mmCIF file of C-alpha atoms in Angstrom:
data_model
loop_
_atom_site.group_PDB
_atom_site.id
_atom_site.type_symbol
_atom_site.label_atom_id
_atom_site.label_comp_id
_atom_site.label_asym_id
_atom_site.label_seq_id
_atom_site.Cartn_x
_atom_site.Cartn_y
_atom_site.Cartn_z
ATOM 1 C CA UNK A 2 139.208 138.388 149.640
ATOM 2 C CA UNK A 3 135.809 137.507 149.664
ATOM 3 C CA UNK A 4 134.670 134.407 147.438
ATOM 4 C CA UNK A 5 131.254 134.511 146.706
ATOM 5 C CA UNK A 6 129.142 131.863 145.531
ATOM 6 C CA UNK A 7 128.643 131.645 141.219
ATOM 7 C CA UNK A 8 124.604 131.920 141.825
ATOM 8 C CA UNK A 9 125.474 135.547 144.000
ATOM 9 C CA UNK A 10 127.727 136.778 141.413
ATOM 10 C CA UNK A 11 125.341 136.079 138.790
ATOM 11 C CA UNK A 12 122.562 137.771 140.582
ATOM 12 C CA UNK A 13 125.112 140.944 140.905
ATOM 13 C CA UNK A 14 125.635 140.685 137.333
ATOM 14 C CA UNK A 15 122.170 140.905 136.003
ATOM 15 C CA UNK A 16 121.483 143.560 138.663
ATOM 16 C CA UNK A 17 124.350 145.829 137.512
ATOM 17 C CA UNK A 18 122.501 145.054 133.613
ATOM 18 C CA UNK A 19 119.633 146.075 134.378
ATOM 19 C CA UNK A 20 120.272 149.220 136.308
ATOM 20 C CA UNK A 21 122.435 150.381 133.689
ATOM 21 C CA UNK A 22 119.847 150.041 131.169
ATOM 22 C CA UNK A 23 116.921 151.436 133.661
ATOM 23 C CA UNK A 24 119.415 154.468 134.798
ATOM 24 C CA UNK A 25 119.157 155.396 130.766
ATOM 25 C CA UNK A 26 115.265 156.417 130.631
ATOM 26 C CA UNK A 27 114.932 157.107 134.534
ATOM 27 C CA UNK A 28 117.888 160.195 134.184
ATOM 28 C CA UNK A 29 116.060 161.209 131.043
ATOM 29 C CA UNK A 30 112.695 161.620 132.732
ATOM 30 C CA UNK A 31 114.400 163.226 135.916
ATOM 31 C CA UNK A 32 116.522 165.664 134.338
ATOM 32 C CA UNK A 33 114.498 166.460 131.183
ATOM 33 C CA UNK A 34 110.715 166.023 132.495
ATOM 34 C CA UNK A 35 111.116 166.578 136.443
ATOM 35 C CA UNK A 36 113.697 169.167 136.755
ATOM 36 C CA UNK A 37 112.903 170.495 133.632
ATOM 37 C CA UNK A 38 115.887 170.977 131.748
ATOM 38 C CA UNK A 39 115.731 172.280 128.175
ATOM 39 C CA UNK A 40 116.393 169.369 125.470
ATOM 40 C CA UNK A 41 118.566 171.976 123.728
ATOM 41 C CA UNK A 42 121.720 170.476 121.629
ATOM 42 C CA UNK A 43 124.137 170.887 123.873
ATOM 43 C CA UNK A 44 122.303 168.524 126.474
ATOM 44 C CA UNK A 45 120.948 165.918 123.924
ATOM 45 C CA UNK A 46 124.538 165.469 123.138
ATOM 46 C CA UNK A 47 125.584 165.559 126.671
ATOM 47 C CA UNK A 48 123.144 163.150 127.650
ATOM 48 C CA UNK A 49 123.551 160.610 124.686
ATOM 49 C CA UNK A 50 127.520 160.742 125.624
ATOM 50 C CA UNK A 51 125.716 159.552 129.078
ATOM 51 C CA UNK A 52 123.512 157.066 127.876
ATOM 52 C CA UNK A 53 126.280 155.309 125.137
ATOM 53 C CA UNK A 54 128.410 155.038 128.390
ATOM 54 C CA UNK A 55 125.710 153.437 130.062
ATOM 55 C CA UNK A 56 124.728 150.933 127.231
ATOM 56 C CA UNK A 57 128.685 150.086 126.908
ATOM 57 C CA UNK A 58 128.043 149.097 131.005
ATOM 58 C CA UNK A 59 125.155 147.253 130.665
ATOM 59 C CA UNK A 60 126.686 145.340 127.498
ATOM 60 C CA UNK A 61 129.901 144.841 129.538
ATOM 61 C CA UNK A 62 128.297 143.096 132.666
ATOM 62 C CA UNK A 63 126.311 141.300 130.276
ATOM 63 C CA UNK A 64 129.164 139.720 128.547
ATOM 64 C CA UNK A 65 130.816 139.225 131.880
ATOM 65 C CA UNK A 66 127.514 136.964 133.495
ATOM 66 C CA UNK A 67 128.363 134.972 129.950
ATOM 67 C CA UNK A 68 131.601 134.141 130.356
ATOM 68 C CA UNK A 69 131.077 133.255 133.951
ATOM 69 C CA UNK A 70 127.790 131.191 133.236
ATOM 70 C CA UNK A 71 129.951 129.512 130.239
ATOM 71 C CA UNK A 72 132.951 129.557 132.445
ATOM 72 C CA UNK A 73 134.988 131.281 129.464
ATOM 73 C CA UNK A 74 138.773 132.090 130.047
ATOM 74 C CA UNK A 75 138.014 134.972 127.427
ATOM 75 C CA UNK A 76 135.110 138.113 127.805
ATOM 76 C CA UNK A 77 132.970 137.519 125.133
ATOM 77 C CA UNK A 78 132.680 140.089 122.491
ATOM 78 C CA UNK A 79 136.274 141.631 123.996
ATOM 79 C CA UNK A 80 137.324 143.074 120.378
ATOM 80 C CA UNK A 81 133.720 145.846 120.560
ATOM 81 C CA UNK A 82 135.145 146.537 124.058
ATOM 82 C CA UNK A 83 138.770 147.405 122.617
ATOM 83 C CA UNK A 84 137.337 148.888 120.092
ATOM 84 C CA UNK A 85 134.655 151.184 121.891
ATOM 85 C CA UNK A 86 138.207 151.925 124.886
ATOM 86 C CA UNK A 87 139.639 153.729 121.610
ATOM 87 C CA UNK A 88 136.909 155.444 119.592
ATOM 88 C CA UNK A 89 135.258 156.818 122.914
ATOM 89 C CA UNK A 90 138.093 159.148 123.123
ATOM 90 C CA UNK A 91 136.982 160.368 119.826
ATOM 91 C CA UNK A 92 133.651 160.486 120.670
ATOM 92 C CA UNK A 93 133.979 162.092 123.693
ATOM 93 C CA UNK A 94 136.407 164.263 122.982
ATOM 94 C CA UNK A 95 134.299 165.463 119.807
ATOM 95 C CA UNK A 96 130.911 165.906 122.135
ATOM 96 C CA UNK A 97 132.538 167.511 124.722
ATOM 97 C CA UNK A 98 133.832 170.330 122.150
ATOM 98 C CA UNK A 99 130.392 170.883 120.953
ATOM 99 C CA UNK A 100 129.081 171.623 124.544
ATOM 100 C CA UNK A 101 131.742 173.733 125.158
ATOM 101 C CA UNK A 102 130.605 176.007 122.300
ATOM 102 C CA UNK A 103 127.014 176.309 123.369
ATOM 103 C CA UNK A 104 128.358 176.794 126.480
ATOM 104 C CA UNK A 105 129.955 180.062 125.187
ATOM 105 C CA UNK A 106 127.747 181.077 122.621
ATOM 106 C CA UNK A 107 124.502 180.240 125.381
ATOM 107 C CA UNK A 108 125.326 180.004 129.026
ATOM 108 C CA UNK A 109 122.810 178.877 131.073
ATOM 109 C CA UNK A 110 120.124 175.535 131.800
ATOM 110 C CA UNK A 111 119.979 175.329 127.847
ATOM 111 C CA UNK A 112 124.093 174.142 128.473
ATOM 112 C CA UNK A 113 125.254 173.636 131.400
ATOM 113 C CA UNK A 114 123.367 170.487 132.227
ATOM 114 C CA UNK A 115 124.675 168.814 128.760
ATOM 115 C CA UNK A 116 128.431 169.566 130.185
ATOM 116 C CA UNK A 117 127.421 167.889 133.364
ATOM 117 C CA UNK A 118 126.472 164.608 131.504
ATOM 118 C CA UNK A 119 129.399 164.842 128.997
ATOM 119 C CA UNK A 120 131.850 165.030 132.407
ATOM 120 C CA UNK A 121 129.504 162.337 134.133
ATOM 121 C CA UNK A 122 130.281 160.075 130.362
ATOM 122 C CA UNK A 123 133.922 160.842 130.834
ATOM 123 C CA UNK A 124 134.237 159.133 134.200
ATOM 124 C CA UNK A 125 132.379 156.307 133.019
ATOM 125 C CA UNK A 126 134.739 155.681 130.627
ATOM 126 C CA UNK A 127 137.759 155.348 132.886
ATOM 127 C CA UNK A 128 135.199 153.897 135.282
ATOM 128 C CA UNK A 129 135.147 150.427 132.705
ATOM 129 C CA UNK A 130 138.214 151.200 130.898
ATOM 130 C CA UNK A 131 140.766 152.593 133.362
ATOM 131 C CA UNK A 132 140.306 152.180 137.288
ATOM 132 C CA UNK A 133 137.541 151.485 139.291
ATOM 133 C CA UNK A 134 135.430 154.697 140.733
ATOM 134 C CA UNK A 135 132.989 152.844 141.846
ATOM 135 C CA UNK A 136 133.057 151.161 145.009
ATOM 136 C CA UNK A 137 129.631 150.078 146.435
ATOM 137 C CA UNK A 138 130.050 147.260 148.563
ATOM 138 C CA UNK A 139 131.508 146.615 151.607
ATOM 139 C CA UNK A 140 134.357 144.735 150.523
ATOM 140 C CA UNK A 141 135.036 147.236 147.945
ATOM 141 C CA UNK A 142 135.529 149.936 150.478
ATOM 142 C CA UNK A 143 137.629 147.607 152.357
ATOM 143 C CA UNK A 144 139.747 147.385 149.609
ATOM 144 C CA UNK A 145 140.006 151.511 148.640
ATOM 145 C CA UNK A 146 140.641 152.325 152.337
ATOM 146 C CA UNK A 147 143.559 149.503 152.704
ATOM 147 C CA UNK A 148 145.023 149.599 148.724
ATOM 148 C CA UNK A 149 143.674 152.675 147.080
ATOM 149 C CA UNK A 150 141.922 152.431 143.672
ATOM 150 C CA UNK A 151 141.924 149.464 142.013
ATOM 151 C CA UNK A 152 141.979 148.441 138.249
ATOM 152 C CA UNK A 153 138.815 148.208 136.592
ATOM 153 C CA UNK A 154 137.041 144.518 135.731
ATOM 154 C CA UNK A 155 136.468 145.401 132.245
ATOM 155 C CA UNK A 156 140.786 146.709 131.774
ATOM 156 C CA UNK A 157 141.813 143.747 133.458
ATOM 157 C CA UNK A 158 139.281 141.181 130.991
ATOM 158 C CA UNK A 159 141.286 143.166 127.771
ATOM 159 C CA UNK A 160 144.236 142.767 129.468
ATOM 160 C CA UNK A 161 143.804 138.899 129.461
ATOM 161 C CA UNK A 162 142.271 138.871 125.619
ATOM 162 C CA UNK A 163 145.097 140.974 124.731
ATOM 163 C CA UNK A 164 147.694 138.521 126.241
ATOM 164 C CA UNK A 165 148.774 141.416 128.543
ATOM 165 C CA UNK A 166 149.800 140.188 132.024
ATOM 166 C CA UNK A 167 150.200 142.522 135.436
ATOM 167 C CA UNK A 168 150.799 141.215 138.611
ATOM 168 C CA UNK A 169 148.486 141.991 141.505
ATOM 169 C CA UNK A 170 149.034 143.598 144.668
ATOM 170 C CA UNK A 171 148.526 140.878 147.667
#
């Protein structure tokens, strides 16, 4: 595995912050004002189940450059997390239902997009919740190709609040 330096790590950490918060009003101006999608319900709600995903990220790797900078055993703010792992089922489940029906009752750009993002809001959640989709380094890769997917940071920090143990693969 390999160890990289506390200032590196904490330069990852903002990084992965701010894109998270950038990707919000950057997808919003690409999808709604280039491409032109209608802002119909179905893809407001679609793209807000998007964007909630995205501000749990961005307030995940923030409280994750805390507890490293303050060399915490425990993720700061872990009880939002466990409770935002639950009710996002809810959420999710609940926006994905109303797309669905304007997907029947109106087929088309006025829909379909807003399924896209509620899908795309879906694997974010098990993204930080569940396992890891995201592999974008190098060492990452390494580690898909030689172990298969991996557990994701933000399971493994509520795993450690919660008291819950697993061991790791060598």
């Amino acid at each position: 595995m390999d160890h990289r330096s506390r200032p590196w790590v904490r330069r990852r950490l903002r990084s992965l912050v701010w894109l998270e918060l950038l990707n919000i009003p950057l997808q919003a101006v690409i999808w709604f004002g280039v491409v032109g999608f209608p802002v119909t319900a179905g893809n407001s709600v679609g793209f807000a189940l998007f964007a909630l995903l995205l501000l749990e990220g961005a307030g995940y790797w923030s409280a994750k450059l805390r507890q490293i900078t303050t060399r915490n055993r425990f993720l700061p703010g872990a009880g939002a997390f466990l409770v935002a792992r639950r009710g996002n089922v809810a959420v999710l489940v609940a926006g994905l239902l109303f797309i669905a029906w304007t997907v029947m009752i109106d087929p088309g750009a006025g829909s379909w997009p807003g399924l896209g993002f509620g899908l795309f809001a879906v694997l974010e959640h098990v993204n930080y919740f569940h396992v890891q989709l995201m592999y974008d380094t190098a060492e990452d890769l390494r580690y898909l190709r030689s172990r298969g997917l991996r557990r994701a940071h933000l399971a493994r920090d509520l795993a450690v609040r919660g008291g819950v143990r697993r061991l790791s693969r060598p």
